[in-house]
Amino acid sequence: MRQFLAFALVCGLAACGGGRIDGIPHRFSDIDPYDWRGITPAHHPIHGIDVSRYQGDINWHRVAASDVAFAFIKATEGGDHADPAFAQNWQGAARAGIPRGAYHFYYLCRSAEEQAAWFIANVPYTPGALPPVLDVEWNHQSRTCRTRPDPAVLRAEILTFQRIVGVRYGQRPLIYTTVDFWSDNELWKLRGEEFWLRSVAGHPRQKFPGQSWAFWQYTGTGVVQGISGQTDLNAFAGTEADWSTWLMRRRL
């Protein structure tokens, strides 16, 4: 996925991003906004959310009315945990007409085969869904798993998950990750994968130098109509036309 930086660099904030001076698109808010400079989230026209049970009951029709273009919904974690709100969110987003995909939070103390099987057991094959997502990051608060695998071993495990899940759903998963995890494990060596990058204090061009990406998570303290409290906000890398092309290419 190209980064479409030429678009962002030449595009004026008000004309192309529809944003405010704080860099957040006008249809959303942020209770703890970063002081965005240069290329801001609002330079990107396509925005969406990712949610889990922590967002509580979501009014998906109000979310859709806020011009949310996509939603990634937590489904599973490790080899034995399923998000209790997944089915409700999965169905709610579909009824509201929001393109949605399911994500798996990777547990560093279980094999990729186990975790892929657990995800497959809990996420139905749904024609038209967005690609599945593998969320790989350090979990510093884990009470049961403090291991740090060798980077080469970890990358091999990621590729195993990608292969198994990709075959099942007909779409290779996106890889979601953070700045430190990407750097510590040299994830740029995973050639040909499509990334969803978290960077809440700078554009991915600055924080993930040279890395192509499809989605950017730019805050964890966003406010969206239809969701009580905070939620993550994300931007797609390209234009509205690029988004239409991406959907046609990646959705079944």
PDB file of N, CA, C and O in Angstrom, residues 6 15 43 58 64 100 156 164 178 204 221:
ATOM      1  N   ALA A   6       2.318  12.311  -1.393  1.00  0.00           N
ATOM      2  CA  ALA A   6       2.235  13.457  -2.296  1.00  0.00           C
ATOM      3  C   ALA A   6       0.896  14.160  -2.132  1.00  0.00           C
ATOM      4  O   ALA A   6       0.802  15.383  -2.106  1.00  0.00           O
ATOM      5  N   ALA A  15      -9.131  22.528   2.843  1.00  0.00           N
ATOM      6  CA  ALA A  15      -9.735  22.097   1.592  1.00  0.00           C
ATOM      7  C   ALA A  15      -9.868  20.596   1.514  1.00  0.00           C
ATOM      8  O   ALA A  15     -10.850  20.077   1.016  1.00  0.00           O
ATOM      9  N   HIS A  43      -5.605  15.710   7.272  1.00  0.00           N
ATOM     10  CA  HIS A  43      -5.203  15.702   5.874  1.00  0.00           C
ATOM     11  C   HIS A  43      -5.701  14.452   5.156  1.00  0.00           C
ATOM     12  O   HIS A  43      -5.693  14.405   3.925  1.00  0.00           O
ATOM     13  N   ILE A  58     -22.699   0.290  21.915  1.00  0.00           N
ATOM     14  CA  ILE A  58     -22.459   1.268  20.861  1.00  0.00           C
ATOM     15  C   ILE A  58     -23.723   1.458  20.043  1.00  0.00           C
ATOM     16  O   ILE A  58     -24.373   0.489  19.641  1.00  0.00           O
ATOM     17  N   ALA A  64     -22.434   5.652  12.345  1.00  0.00           N
ATOM     18  CA  ALA A  64     -22.468   5.776  10.884  1.00  0.00           C
ATOM     19  C   ALA A  64     -22.801   7.204  10.467  1.00  0.00           C
ATOM     20  O   ALA A  64     -22.246   7.724   9.488  1.00  0.00           O
ATOM     21  N   ARG A 100     -16.694  -3.583   8.165  1.00  0.00           N
ATOM     22  CA  ARG A 100     -16.032  -3.960   9.411  1.00  0.00           C
ATOM     23  C   ARG A 100     -15.172  -5.200   9.222  1.00  0.00           C
ATOM     24  O   ARG A 100     -15.428  -6.038   8.363  1.00  0.00           O
ATOM     25  N   ALA A 156       8.645 -15.210  12.183  1.00  0.00           N
ATOM     26  CA  ALA A 156       8.207 -16.478  11.602  1.00  0.00           C
ATOM     27  C   ALA A 156       6.819 -16.865  12.120  1.00  0.00           C
ATOM     28  O   ALA A 156       5.976 -17.373  11.363  1.00  0.00           O
ATOM     29  N   ILE A 164      -2.229 -19.084   7.806  1.00  0.00           N
ATOM     30  CA  ILE A 164      -3.395 -19.889   8.192  1.00  0.00           C
ATOM     31  C   ILE A 164      -4.684 -19.075   8.095  1.00  0.00           C
ATOM     32  O   ILE A 164      -5.676 -19.519   7.515  1.00  0.00           O
ATOM     33  N   THR A 178       2.876  -1.232  16.989  1.00  0.00           N
ATOM     34  CA  THR A 178       3.290   0.032  17.599  1.00  0.00           C
ATOM     35  C   THR A 178       4.728   0.353  17.208  1.00  0.00           C
ATOM     36  O   THR A 178       5.466  -0.493  16.698  1.00  0.00           O
ATOM     37  N   PRO A 204       3.047   8.619  10.667  1.00  0.00           N
ATOM     38  CA  PRO A 204       3.836   7.403  10.425  1.00  0.00           C
ATOM     39  C   PRO A 204       5.092   7.632   9.607  1.00  0.00           C
ATOM     40  O   PRO A 204       6.083   6.915   9.771  1.00  0.00           O
ATOM     41  N   THR A 221      -7.852   8.492  22.431  1.00  0.00           N
ATOM     42  CA  THR A 221      -8.751   9.277  23.285  1.00  0.00           C
ATOM     43  C   THR A 221      -9.763  10.051  22.444  1.00  0.00           C
ATOM     44  O   THR A 221     -10.149  11.161  22.778  1.00  0.00           O
TER      45      THR A 221
END
